[in-house]
Protein backbone atom coordinates (compact mmCIF):
# COMPACT_ATOMS: atom_id res chain seq x y z
CA MET A 1 35.58 10.86 -31.14
CA ARG A 2 34.46 7.36 -30.83
CA SER A 3 32.95 5.47 -33.66
CA ARG A 4 29.24 5.54 -34.25
CA GLN A 5 29.16 1.67 -33.70
CA SER A 6 30.90 2.03 -30.24
CA GLN A 7 28.49 4.73 -29.30
CA GLN A 8 25.54 2.82 -30.47
CA GLU A 9 26.70 -0.40 -28.50
CA GLU A 10 26.94 1.85 -25.31
CA LEU A 11 23.32 3.25 -25.90
CA GLU A 12 21.99 -0.35 -26.40
CA LYS A 13 23.68 -1.46 -23.18
CA ALA A 14 22.17 1.48 -21.38
CA VAL A 15 18.68 0.50 -22.75
CA ALA A 16 19.08 -2.98 -21.59
CA LEU A 17 20.13 -1.95 -18.13
CA THR A 18 17.41 0.59 -17.77
CA ARG A 19 14.82 -1.93 -18.97
CA ALA A 20 16.03 -4.46 -16.29
CA GLU A 21 16.05 -1.93 -13.61
CA GLU A 22 12.47 -0.72 -14.52
CA LYS A 23 11.21 -4.40 -14.40
CA ARG A 24 12.89 -4.85 -11.03
CA VAL A 25 11.35 -1.85 -9.56
CA LYS A 26 7.99 -2.51 -10.90
CA ASN A 27 8.05 -5.95 -9.44
CA ASP A 28 9.18 -4.76 -6.08
CA PRO A 29 6.30 -4.53 -3.61
CA ASN A 30 8.03 -1.89 -1.65
CA SER A 31 8.92 0.47 -4.46
CA THR A 32 7.54 3.97 -4.17
CA PRO A 33 5.68 5.85 -6.95
CA GLU A 34 8.73 8.09 -7.30
CA LYS A 35 10.94 5.12 -7.82
CA LYS A 36 8.68 3.75 -10.43
CA ILE A 37 8.30 7.07 -12.19
CA ALA A 38 12.27 7.43 -12.16
CA ALA A 39 12.89 4.00 -13.59
CA LYS A 40 10.28 4.51 -16.40
CA GLU A 41 11.75 7.96 -17.37
CA ALA A 42 15.35 6.47 -17.25
CA ARG A 43 14.22 3.77 -19.70
CA LYS A 44 12.42 6.15 -22.01
CA THR A 45 15.38 8.41 -22.11
CA ALA A 46 17.80 5.58 -22.90
CA GLU A 47 15.49 4.37 -25.72
CA PHE A 48 15.23 7.96 -27.04
CA GLN A 49 18.92 8.21 -27.31
CA ALA A 50 19.30 4.73 -28.98
CA THR A 51 16.85 5.36 -31.70
CA MET A 52 18.16 8.79 -32.92
CA ASN A 53 19.91 8.48 -36.36
CA ASP A 54 23.32 9.90 -36.99
CA GLU A 55 21.97 13.03 -38.83
CA GLN A 56 19.30 13.76 -36.15
CA LEU A 57 21.74 13.27 -33.32
CA GLN A 58 24.44 15.39 -34.86
CA ARG A 59 21.95 18.21 -35.72
CA HIS A 60 20.38 18.06 -32.26
CA VAL A 61 23.82 18.45 -30.56
CA GLU A 62 25.08 21.06 -32.95
CA GLU A 63 22.10 23.22 -32.34
CA ALA A 64 22.29 22.86 -28.67
CA GLU A 65 26.09 23.92 -28.85
CA LYS A 66 25.14 26.94 -30.87
CA ARG A 67 22.44 27.87 -28.60
CA GLN A 68 24.68 27.52 -25.49
CA GLN A 69 27.36 29.53 -27.07
CA ASP A 70 25.00 32.39 -27.99
CA LYS A 71 23.81 32.38 -24.32
CA GLN A 72 27.14 32.78 -22.82
CA THR A 73 28.30 36.25 -21.52
CA THR A 74 31.40 37.51 -22.91
CA GLY A 75 34.29 38.12 -20.59
CA GLN A 76 33.54 35.10 -18.41
CA GLY A 77 36.19 33.24 -20.15
CA GLY A 78 37.57 29.74 -19.28
CA ASP A 79 35.72 26.39 -19.55
CA LYS A 80 32.30 27.74 -18.67
CA GLU A 81 31.81 29.45 -22.14
CA LYS A 82 31.87 25.87 -23.82
CA ARG A 83 29.57 24.22 -21.36
CA ILE A 84 26.34 22.62 -22.79
CA TYR A 85 23.74 22.70 -20.19
CA LEU A 86 21.04 20.17 -19.85
CA SER A 87 17.42 20.12 -18.96
CA VAL A 88 17.25 17.26 -16.47
CA PRO A 89 14.08 16.32 -14.43
CA PHE A 90 14.70 15.82 -10.83
CA VAL A 91 13.75 12.22 -10.90
CA GLN A 92 16.39 11.53 -13.48
CA LYS A 93 19.32 13.41 -11.85
CA ASP A 94 21.07 10.05 -10.84
CA GLU A 95 20.82 8.79 -14.44
CA ALA A 96 22.41 12.00 -15.74
CA LYS A 97 25.32 11.90 -13.15
CA ALA A 98 25.96 8.10 -13.98
CA LEU A 99 26.48 9.15 -17.65
CA GLY A 100 29.12 11.75 -16.67
CA ALA A 101 26.99 14.96 -16.24
CA ARG A 102 28.31 17.54 -13.67
CA TRP A 103 26.26 20.03 -11.55
CA ASP A 104 26.88 23.80 -11.89
CA ARG A 105 26.14 25.28 -8.51
CA ASN A 106 26.04 28.76 -9.80
CA GLU A 107 23.72 28.07 -12.72
CA LYS A 108 21.72 25.58 -10.70
CA ALA A 109 21.95 23.10 -13.77
CA TRP A 110 23.68 20.01 -15.02
CA TYR A 111 26.08 20.34 -17.94
CA ILE A 112 28.36 18.13 -20.17
CA PRO A 113 31.94 18.36 -18.94
CA PRO A 114 34.79 18.49 -21.56
CA GLY A 115 35.74 15.21 -23.00
CA VAL A 116 32.36 13.58 -22.48
CA ASP A 117 30.41 12.52 -25.70
CA PRO A 118 27.24 14.84 -25.81
CA SER A 119 25.29 12.28 -27.80
CA VAL A 120 24.42 10.23 -24.79
CA PHE A 121 22.61 13.15 -23.35
CA ALA A 122 20.48 13.94 -26.38
CA ALA A 123 17.19 13.62 -24.58
CA TRP A 124 18.26 16.45 -22.01
CA ILE A 125 19.88 18.87 -24.28
CA ASP A 126 17.84 22.02 -24.41
CA THR A 127 15.74 22.11 -27.70
CA GLY A 128 15.51 25.84 -27.62
CA GLU A 129 11.58 25.74 -27.25
CA PRO A 130 10.15 28.53 -25.19
CA GLN A 131 9.42 27.56 -21.48
CA VAL A 132 5.94 28.21 -20.33
CA PRO A 133 6.26 30.48 -17.27
CA GLU A 134 4.28 29.82 -14.08
CA PRO A 135 1.11 31.55 -14.23
CA LYS A 136 0.92 34.40 -11.74
CA GLU A 137 -2.96 34.55 -11.60
CA LYS A 138 -4.38 31.70 -9.53
CA GLY A 139 -7.30 31.57 -11.93
CA LYS A 140 -5.13 30.71 -14.87
CA ARG A 141 -3.58 27.66 -13.19
CA GLU A 142 -4.60 24.23 -14.37
CA TYR A 143 -5.73 22.28 -11.30
CA LEU A 144 -5.50 18.38 -10.96
CA ALA A 145 -7.65 15.66 -9.41
CA VAL A 146 -5.31 14.00 -7.18
CA PRO A 147 -6.20 11.31 -4.67
CA PHE A 148 -4.38 11.59 -1.29
CA GLY A 149 -2.52 8.24 -1.87
CA GLU A 150 -0.94 9.58 -5.20
CA ARG A 151 0.38 12.95 -3.94
CA HIS A 152 3.92 11.77 -4.07
CA ALA A 153 3.66 10.51 -7.55
CA VAL A 154 1.98 13.74 -8.83
CA LYS A 155 4.73 15.87 -7.11
CA ALA A 156 7.45 13.75 -8.76
CA ALA A 157 5.85 14.50 -12.05
CA GLY A 158 6.07 18.32 -11.61
CA ALA A 159 2.90 19.23 -9.90
CA LEU A 160 2.92 21.98 -7.34
CA TRP A 161 0.62 22.44 -4.26
CA ASP A 162 -1.43 25.49 -3.92
CA LYS A 163 -1.77 26.22 -0.13
CA GLU A 164 -4.47 28.66 -0.54
CA ALA A 165 -6.67 26.62 -2.92
CA LYS A 166 -5.72 23.52 -1.23
CA SER A 167 -5.14 21.79 -4.63
CA TRP A 168 -2.37 20.40 -6.84
CA TYR A 169 -1.80 22.30 -10.27
CA ILE A 170 0.55 21.76 -13.27
CA GLY A 171 3.86 23.33 -12.57
CA PRO A 172 6.09 25.18 -15.14
CA LYS A 173 8.45 22.14 -15.40
CA ALA A 174 5.86 19.46 -15.05
CA ASP A 175 5.81 16.37 -17.28
CA LEU A 176 2.41 16.70 -19.13
CA ASP A 177 2.30 13.12 -20.33
CA LEU A 178 2.75 11.76 -16.78
CA LEU A 179 0.21 14.25 -15.28
CA LYS A 180 -2.40 13.33 -18.23
CA ARG A 181 -4.40 10.85 -15.87
CA TRP A 182 -4.76 13.35 -13.14
CA ARG A 183 -6.06 16.23 -15.51
CA PRO A 184 -9.89 16.99 -14.83
CA GLU A 185 -10.78 16.36 -18.51
CA GLY A 186 -9.48 12.86 -18.10
CA ILE A 187 -12.33 12.11 -15.54
CA PRO A 188 -15.48 10.90 -17.05
CA ASN A 189 -18.38 13.36 -16.53
CA LEU A 190 -21.65 11.76 -17.45
CA GLN A 191 -23.72 14.55 -15.90
CA SER A 192 -25.59 17.04 -18.24
CA PRO A 193 -25.09 20.85 -17.42
CA ALA A 194 -28.36 20.81 -15.61
CA MET A 195 -29.20 17.89 -13.33
CA ALA A 196 -31.99 16.53 -11.28
CA PRO A 197 -31.57 16.83 -7.46
CA LYS A 198 -30.86 13.27 -6.90
CA GLU A 199 -28.02 13.35 -9.57
CA GLU A 200 -26.74 16.47 -8.16
CA PHE A 201 -26.59 15.03 -4.58
CA SER A 202 -24.90 11.93 -5.96
CA GLU A 203 -22.22 13.95 -7.56
CA LEU A 204 -21.59 15.76 -4.20
CA LEU A 205 -21.28 12.46 -2.44
CA ARG A 206 -18.70 11.28 -4.89
CA SER A 207 -16.79 14.42 -4.51
CA ILE A 208 -16.28 13.85 -0.84
CA GLY A 209 -15.13 10.26 -1.41
CA CYS A 210 -18.33 8.27 -1.06
CA VAL A 211 -19.13 5.20 -3.13
CA VAL A 212 -22.45 5.91 -4.69
CA SER A 213 -23.94 2.52 -5.84
CA GLY A 214 -27.16 0.61 -5.57
CA GLU A 215 -30.01 2.52 -4.31
CA HIS A 216 -27.87 5.38 -3.02
CA PRO A 217 -28.70 8.04 -2.43
CA ILE A 218 -31.90 7.57 -0.68
CA MET A 219 -33.73 10.91 -0.61
CA ASP A 220 -36.16 10.34 2.00
CA GLY A 221 -35.18 12.80 4.82
CA LYS A 222 -33.66 9.85 7.02
CA LYS A 223 -30.20 9.00 8.11
CA HIS A 224 -28.32 6.59 5.83
CA ARG A 225 -24.80 5.15 6.03
CA ILE A 226 -22.76 4.73 2.72
CA SER A 227 -19.32 3.28 1.91
CA VAL A 228 -16.28 5.52 1.31
CA VAL A 229 -13.23 5.11 -1.04
CA GLY A 230 -10.55 3.13 0.57
CA GLU A 231 -12.76 1.52 3.29
CA LYS A 232 -11.99 -2.05 4.12
CA PHE A 233 -14.69 -4.40 4.04
CA SER A 234 -15.75 -5.19 7.55
CA GLY A 235 -19.28 -6.46 7.25
CA LYS A 236 -20.50 -3.34 9.01
CA ALA A 237 -22.15 0.03 7.69
CA GLY A 238 -19.87 2.19 5.67
CA ALA A 239 -17.88 5.18 6.93
CA GLY A 240 -19.94 7.69 5.19
CA PHE A 241 -23.02 9.17 6.27
CA TYR A 242 -25.81 11.30 4.68
CA VAL A 243 -29.46 12.72 4.91
CA ALA A 244 -31.27 14.37 2.16
CA HIS A 245 -34.96 15.21 1.16
CA LEU A 246 -36.72 16.07 -2.01
CA ASP A 247 -39.52 18.24 -0.22
CA GLY A 248 -39.83 21.86 -1.13
CA HIS A 249 -36.33 22.99 -1.96
CA PRO A 250 -34.29 19.72 -2.14
CA ALA A 251 -31.44 19.89 0.51
CA GLY A 252 -29.17 17.54 2.61
CA TYR A 253 -26.04 17.02 4.57
CA ALA A 254 -23.21 14.58 4.02
CA LYS A 255 -20.04 13.52 5.83
CA ASN A 256 -16.91 11.11 5.09
CA ASN A 257 -16.00 9.85 8.45
CA LYS A 258 -12.78 8.55 7.02
CA THR A 259 -11.49 11.81 5.87
CA GLY A 260 -13.48 14.06 8.33
CA ILE A 261 -14.91 16.29 5.50
CA GLU A 262 -18.47 17.30 5.60
CA THR A 263 -20.75 19.55 3.66
CA LYS A 264 -24.29 20.85 3.44
CA TRP A 265 -26.23 20.77 0.24
CA LYS A 266 -29.04 22.63 -1.39
CA ALA A 267 -30.17 21.88 -4.91
CA LYS A 268 -28.95 24.25 -7.55
CA GLY A 269 -29.84 22.48 -10.74
CA TYR A 270 -26.33 22.75 -12.10
CA THR A 271 -23.05 20.69 -11.66
CA LEU A 272 -19.85 21.60 -9.82
CA ASP A 273 -17.28 22.87 -12.19
CA GLU A 274 -13.96 20.93 -12.40
CA GLU A 275 -11.96 23.40 -10.25
CA GLN A 276 -14.60 23.12 -7.47
CA LYS A 277 -14.54 19.44 -7.62
CA VAL A 278 -10.69 19.28 -7.42
CA GLN A 279 -10.65 21.85 -4.54
CA MET A 280 -13.21 19.68 -2.60
CA GLN A 281 -11.10 16.66 -3.12
CA ASN A 282 -7.91 18.26 -2.01
CA ILE A 283 -9.53 19.76 1.03
CA ALA A 284 -10.58 16.09 1.89
CA ALA A 285 -6.92 15.01 1.23
CA GLU A 286 -5.50 17.65 3.47
CA LYS A 287 -8.02 16.74 6.18
CA LEU A 288 -7.04 13.10 5.92
CA GLN A 289 -3.40 13.95 6.10
CA ALA A 290 -3.99 16.02 9.33
CA ARG A 291 -5.95 13.15 10.82
CA GLU A 292 -3.19 10.66 9.98
CA LEU A 293 -0.65 12.79 11.71
CA GLU A 294 -2.71 13.25 14.61
CA GLN A 295 -3.52 9.43 14.72
CA GLU A 296 0.31 8.86 14.48
CA ARG A 297 0.83 11.10 17.48
CA ILE A 298 -1.93 9.38 19.52
CA TYR A 299 -0.31 5.90 18.68
CA GLU A 300 3.07 7.10 19.99
CA GLN A 301 1.60 8.33 23.10
CA THR A 302 -0.25 5.17 23.66
CA ALA A 303 2.88 3.22 23.04
CA VAL A 304 4.82 5.01 25.80
CA ARG A 305 1.78 4.53 28.15
CA LEU A 306 1.60 0.78 27.61
CA ASN A 307 5.30 0.32 27.93
CA LYS A 308 5.10 1.99 31.36
CA GLU A 309 2.07 -0.02 32.29
CA LEU A 310 3.79 -3.33 31.37
CA PHE A 311 6.42 -2.83 34.16
CA ALA A 312 3.58 -3.21 36.72
CA ARG A 313 2.55 -6.59 35.21
CA LEU A 314 3.82 -10.02 36.04
CA PRO A 315 5.37 -12.56 33.60
CA VAL A 316 3.04 -15.64 33.29
CA VAL A 317 4.45 -18.58 35.42
CA GLU A 318 1.18 -20.67 35.84
CA PRO A 319 -1.21 -20.89 33.04
CA THR A 320 -3.96 -18.36 33.11
CA PRO A 321 -7.64 -19.32 32.73
CA TYR A 322 -7.51 -18.67 29.08
CA MET A 323 -4.31 -20.52 28.46
CA LYS A 324 -5.84 -23.60 30.43
CA ALA A 325 -9.03 -23.56 28.27
CA LYS A 326 -6.71 -23.32 25.04
CA GLY A 327 -4.30 -26.04 26.32
CA VAL A 328 -1.17 -24.04 25.88
CA VAL A 329 1.78 -23.56 28.17
CA PRO A 330 3.20 -20.14 29.36
CA GLN A 331 5.76 -18.57 27.19
CA LYS A 332 8.28 -15.90 27.64
CA GLY A 333 7.02 -12.33 26.89
CA VAL A 334 3.35 -12.89 28.05
CA TYR A 335 2.03 -11.18 31.23
CA THR A 336 -0.88 -11.33 33.69
CA ASP A 337 -2.38 -9.33 36.51
CA GLY A 338 -1.65 -9.80 40.27
CA GLU A 339 -4.32 -12.60 40.54
CA GLY A 340 -3.14 -14.38 37.44
CA GLN A 341 -6.61 -14.24 35.82
CA GLU A 342 -5.99 -11.88 32.78
CA THR A 343 -3.74 -12.74 29.89
CA ILE A 344 -1.81 -9.73 28.55
CA ILE A 345 -0.08 -10.17 25.04
CA PRO A 346 2.23 -7.37 23.79
CA ALA A 347 2.20 -6.68 20.05
CA ILE A 348 5.37 -5.38 18.35
CA ASP A 349 6.38 -4.27 14.80
CA ALA A 350 9.09 -5.96 12.75
CA LYS A 351 11.49 -3.46 14.31
CA GLY A 352 10.74 -4.68 17.83
CA LYS A 353 8.79 -1.76 18.85
CA GLN A 354 5.74 -2.41 21.10
CA TRP A 355 2.68 -0.65 19.91
CA THR A 356 -0.40 -2.27 21.56
CA VAL A 357 -1.40 -4.95 24.03
CA GLN A 358 -4.12 -7.60 23.73
CA TYR A 359 -5.94 -8.25 26.82
CA VAL A 360 -7.82 -11.74 27.15
CA HIS A 361 -10.27 -12.12 30.11
CA PRO A 362 -10.63 -15.37 31.79
CA ASP A 363 -13.95 -15.97 29.71
CA GLY A 364 -11.92 -15.65 26.59
CA THR A 365 -13.16 -12.28 25.37
CA LYS A 366 -10.46 -10.08 23.95
CA ARG A 367 -9.74 -6.30 23.37
CA PHE A 368 -6.82 -4.21 22.40
CA ALA A 369 -5.64 -1.15 24.26
CA LYS A 370 -7.48 1.86 23.55
CA ASP A 371 -6.01 4.40 20.96
CA SER A 372 -3.37 1.82 20.08
CA ARG A 373 -1.92 0.67 16.67
CA LYS A 374 -2.60 -2.86 15.73
CA GLU A 375 -2.03 -3.13 11.97
CA GLY A 376 1.17 -4.71 10.96
CA CYS A 377 1.89 -5.68 14.71
CA PHE A 378 2.30 -9.19 15.96
CA HIS A 379 3.33 -11.36 18.94
CA ALA A 380 6.47 -13.81 18.33
CA ILE A 381 6.21 -16.76 20.76
CA GLY A 382 9.33 -16.51 22.96
CA GLY A 383 10.23 -13.17 21.54
CA LEU A 384 11.82 -11.73 18.45
CA ASP A 385 15.33 -13.26 19.17
CA ALA A 386 13.72 -16.66 19.23
CA LEU A 387 11.87 -16.07 16.09
CA ALA A 388 15.15 -15.09 14.30
CA LYS A 389 16.43 -18.57 15.16
CA ALA A 390 13.48 -20.22 13.78
CA PRO A 391 14.09 -22.15 10.39
CA VAL A 392 10.69 -21.11 9.01
CA LEU A 393 8.47 -18.26 9.72
CA VAL A 394 5.18 -19.89 10.66
CA ILE A 395 2.51 -17.18 10.93
CA GLY A 396 -1.04 -17.84 12.34
CA GLU A 397 -3.92 -15.57 13.46
CA GLY A 398 -4.56 -15.94 17.21
CA TYR A 399 -2.16 -16.44 20.08
CA ALA A 400 -3.55 -19.69 20.90
CA THR A 401 -3.12 -21.04 17.36
CA ALA A 402 0.62 -19.70 17.25
CA SER A 403 1.20 -21.32 20.72
CA SER A 404 -0.15 -24.70 19.73
CA LEU A 405 1.86 -24.54 16.47
CA SER A 406 5.09 -23.59 18.57
CA GLN A 407 4.52 -26.35 21.16
CA ALA A 408 4.26 -28.97 18.08
CA LEU A 409 7.09 -27.63 15.99
CA GLY A 410 9.53 -26.72 18.89
CA TYR A 411 10.37 -23.27 17.62
CA SER A 412 9.03 -19.73 17.78
CA THR A 413 5.92 -18.80 15.71
CA VAL A 414 3.93 -15.74 15.08
CA ALA A 415 0.47 -14.46 15.98
CA ALA A 416 -0.99 -11.76 13.75
CA PHE A 417 -4.11 -11.46 16.10
CA ASP A 418 -6.74 -11.43 13.15
CA SER A 419 -7.02 -12.46 9.56
CA GLY A 420 -6.87 -8.90 8.15
CA ASN A 421 -3.63 -8.35 9.72
CA VAL A 422 -1.91 -11.50 8.50
CA PRO A 423 -0.89 -10.13 5.06
CA SER A 424 0.74 -6.93 6.56
CA VAL A 425 2.69 -9.11 9.22
CA ALA A 426 3.71 -11.49 6.53
CA LYS A 427 5.10 -8.64 4.37
CA ASP A 428 7.08 -6.90 7.14
CA LEU A 429 8.49 -9.92 8.49
CA HIS A 430 9.57 -11.19 4.96
CA GLU A 431 11.30 -7.83 4.60
CA LYS A 432 13.04 -8.44 7.88
CA PHE A 433 14.07 -11.99 7.30
CA PRO A 434 14.27 -12.37 3.35
CA ASP A 435 16.09 -15.54 3.66
CA LYS A 436 13.55 -17.59 5.73
CA PRO A 437 10.81 -19.62 4.05
CA ILE A 438 7.26 -18.57 5.09
CA LEU A 439 4.15 -20.76 5.98
CA ILE A 440 0.94 -19.18 6.64
CA ALA A 441 -1.25 -21.32 9.02
CA GLY A 442 -4.48 -19.91 8.14
CA ASP A 443 -7.98 -20.31 9.86
CA ASP A 444 -10.73 -21.80 7.67
CA ASP A 445 -13.82 -19.97 8.51
CA ARG A 446 -16.33 -22.32 6.81
CA HIS A 447 -19.20 -21.25 9.30
CA LEU A 448 -18.88 -17.63 8.04
CA GLU A 449 -18.60 -18.89 4.38
CA MET A 450 -22.09 -20.60 4.81
CA SER A 451 -23.69 -17.94 6.96
CA LEU A 452 -22.45 -14.63 5.49
CA GLY A 453 -20.88 -15.65 2.14
CA TYR A 454 -17.29 -15.13 2.80
CA ASN A 455 -14.20 -16.78 4.59
CA PRO A 456 -11.88 -14.19 5.78
CA GLY A 457 -9.32 -16.62 7.33
CA ARG A 458 -8.91 -18.56 4.09
CA LYS A 459 -9.06 -15.33 1.92
CA HIS A 460 -6.35 -13.32 3.93
CA ALA A 461 -4.14 -16.32 4.49
CA GLU A 462 -4.06 -17.11 0.70
CA GLU A 463 -3.38 -13.39 -0.03
CA ALA A 464 -0.50 -13.27 2.49
CA ALA A 465 1.09 -16.31 1.13
CA LYS A 466 0.93 -15.07 -2.42
CA ALA A 467 2.49 -11.76 -1.49
CA VAL A 468 5.60 -13.29 0.03
CA GLY A 469 6.18 -16.23 -2.03
CA GLY A 470 5.08 -18.45 0.75
CA VAL A 471 2.92 -21.60 1.22
CA VAL A 472 -0.46 -21.66 3.06
CA VAL A 473 -1.85 -24.53 4.94
CA PHE A 474 -5.38 -24.90 6.62
CA PRO A 475 -6.39 -27.42 9.21
CA ILE A 476 -8.31 -30.41 8.15
CA PHE A 477 -10.46 -31.95 10.84
CA ALA A 478 -12.04 -35.40 11.38
CA PRO A 479 -15.17 -36.21 9.52
CA SER A 480 -18.37 -34.54 10.81
CA GLU A 481 -16.28 -32.04 12.97
CA GLN A 482 -16.51 -29.22 10.48
CA THR A 483 -18.73 -30.53 7.66
CA TYR A 484 -22.25 -29.29 7.42
CA PRO A 485 -24.73 -32.14 7.58
CA PRO A 486 -25.75 -33.10 4.24
CA GLU A 487 -29.39 -33.84 5.42
CA LEU A 488 -29.92 -30.15 6.21
CA ASP A 489 -30.79 -27.54 3.66
CA ARG A 490 -27.97 -25.19 3.02
CA VAL A 491 -28.01 -21.80 4.75
CA THR A 492 -27.93 -18.58 2.56
CA PRO A 493 -26.57 -15.26 3.95
CA GLU A 494 -29.99 -13.78 3.50
CA GLN A 495 -31.49 -16.42 5.68
CA TYR A 496 -28.78 -16.04 8.29
CA ARG A 497 -29.04 -12.21 8.40
CA ASN A 498 -32.97 -12.39 8.54
CA LYS A 499 -32.78 -14.98 11.38
CA THR A 500 -34.98 -17.40 9.37
CA ILE A 501 -32.80 -20.51 9.79
CA SER A 502 -33.90 -23.53 11.83
CA ASP A 503 -32.54 -24.64 15.21
CA GLN A 504 -30.86 -27.53 13.65
CA GLN A 505 -29.07 -25.31 11.08
CA SER A 506 -28.06 -23.01 13.93
CA ALA A 507 -26.65 -25.88 15.90
CA ALA A 508 -24.72 -27.10 12.81
CA LEU A 509 -23.14 -23.77 12.23
CA GLU A 510 -22.23 -23.29 16.08
CA ARG A 511 -20.55 -26.71 15.80
CA MET A 512 -18.54 -25.84 12.83
CA LYS A 513 -17.44 -22.61 14.56
CA GLN A 514 -15.77 -24.79 17.15
CA PHE A 515 -13.37 -26.19 14.44
CA THR A 516 -11.58 -23.45 12.60
CA ASP A 517 -7.67 -23.23 13.49
CA PHE A 518 -4.91 -25.31 14.54
CA ASN A 519 -5.46 -24.82 18.16
CA ASP A 520 -8.96 -26.33 17.68
CA LEU A 521 -7.23 -29.31 15.76
CA ALA A 522 -4.78 -29.69 18.65
CA GLU A 523 -7.26 -29.39 21.57
CA LYS A 524 -10.88 -30.09 20.31
CA SER A 525 -10.47 -32.52 17.42
CA SER A 526 -9.91 -36.22 17.84
CA LEU A 527 -6.89 -35.89 15.54
CA GLY A 528 -5.02 -33.85 18.40
CA GLU A 529 -1.57 -32.56 18.27
CA GLU A 530 -0.34 -35.44 16.12
CA GLY A 531 -2.90 -34.27 13.49
CA VAL A 532 -1.17 -30.80 13.59
CA MET A 533 2.19 -32.40 12.97
CA ARG A 534 0.97 -34.52 10.24
CA GLN A 535 -0.61 -31.72 8.25
CA VAL A 536 1.99 -28.84 9.20
CA SER A 537 5.15 -30.79 8.55
CA PRO A 538 4.70 -31.53 4.88
CA ALA A 539 3.68 -27.85 4.42
CA ILE A 540 6.85 -26.68 6.04
CA ASP A 541 8.94 -28.87 3.79
CA LYS A 542 6.98 -27.57 0.75
CA ALA A 543 7.62 -24.01 1.99
CA ILE A 544 11.44 -24.68 2.32
CA GLU A 545 11.52 -26.12 -1.15
CA LYS A 546 9.50 -23.30 -2.68
CA HIS A 547 11.77 -20.75 -1.00
CA LYS A 548 14.92 -22.53 -2.53
CA GLU A 549 13.44 -22.57 -6.04
CA LEU A 550 12.54 -18.87 -5.93
CA SER A 551 16.03 -17.99 -4.47
CA LEU A 552 17.51 -19.98 -7.53
CA LYS A 553 15.34 -18.44 -9.97
CA ASN A 554 16.05 -14.87 -8.82
CA GLN A 555 19.76 -15.58 -8.88
CA GLN A 556 19.56 -16.96 -12.37
CA GLU A 557 17.69 -13.88 -13.64
CA LEU A 558 20.44 -11.74 -11.91
CA ASP A 559 23.29 -13.76 -13.59
CA ASN A 560 21.38 -13.54 -17.01
CA GLN A 561 21.02 -9.73 -16.54
CA GLN A 562 24.70 -9.41 -15.92
CA ARG A 563 25.67 -11.70 -18.85
CA ARG A 564 23.58 -9.67 -21.26
CA SER A 565 25.15 -6.51 -19.87
CA ILE A 566 28.66 -7.98 -20.47
CA LYS A 567 27.70 -9.18 -24.03
CA ILE A 568 26.31 -5.83 -25.02
CA GLY A 569 29.42 -3.92 -23.56
């Protein structure tokens, strides 16, 4: 038997390694909830083992050995009678295996093989406490309130799915600490046992995923739109809908268009119980999952159709009307119709699969193929192979912006098509090309900032750069090209929405709208293409330098972790 000092050093080494691994998984944006849970549990197990004193550890192991011996059936003989079986959660199986545990196929359990120190498995040795059997009666199951996006995490923590009740519930081998945040009693319930009709209808709206805020719900018998959980801000009405009245017997109807769940309501004067709430939430989750699967099927069908259609299109040789208006030259990978009027721009994902097509009419109006997937898709100027050769990943919004940048820089750039898609594209390309620096060439929508109160181009560009450790750059125009005349009163979002601004204010905003991106800088600004190079070149140098610093920092952290591990060992 090794000395206690030697055992403790090994345990401390295991603690250091599991802490480092948990930190790495936690900081990895691609880590799944299951990986994070597994890393956390591995760290907790290592710390538990390291903190037990000699007396506790010895007593723990001796009791386990005695219980295992008592359980062995006489006459089996051999090594099996001496086995110490372990209670290892599924998410910790790799940790147990790495420490030397073996799998018994007949018993369907992990055990400690001969010659391996049992003390390192202290956290998994059966304590002898009675196991809580799975309840046979559905009414005794403890159901959980689980958002659809957290279904994998709750499953990894030991929850089980009730197909008939359409709800998650606590399984017999679940980790109660991990499941604590999904238990109904952990959800604030500010309603009294008997509620006014408006409060009751508000709770119903929340139960189907609507965001109840402000003056909602408006109980006037008219149709109203309302935001829903997970809805992206688009400046439009919400994806929820309801109508309710207080006349006579209060009643109403509500629907979450994002999940597809809908319900009718009549005032009852009492609140839904927790199980009813959970069941309604899980019905919504199931419907959402079905809708997502159907959406994926439609996306696949559309992708096949668009690939076939593209064979009938012609590669652009002479500039289309849109290209002439934007001052960009034809590039490989862009198509047109037989008359050379329409500009057809394929969009692919990071694996090179084409999912959609952007059609640009001669007047500049744009549309994407019906029933196609756009999120995370992009167009690489010159093709994906050309992008692989580029020294820096330069990502812009529109095709014209990416083309102008490519013409100025002399290598392939990326068009993400709109501001909201820039972060997704940046993350996917960063994962595909981790060794390339990234520059986000964002749009500066100052006219929207003044008229509507937000600047989507700047917001999403900064978000993308932060997510991938890149650098962001925005076009700077000549004086008076993008600035709002100081002699005019500032426009408020309320004035703009209510159309109470003057003609001079409207004209100023319209002029600002013409100067937002790097294509505008190259083609409309007095600074021209030279201005693009003067502004983008230093940003590229900064992106390259930042990428080197991050790479060096990551390597130093890895080296330090390895040195600490060696020192502990």
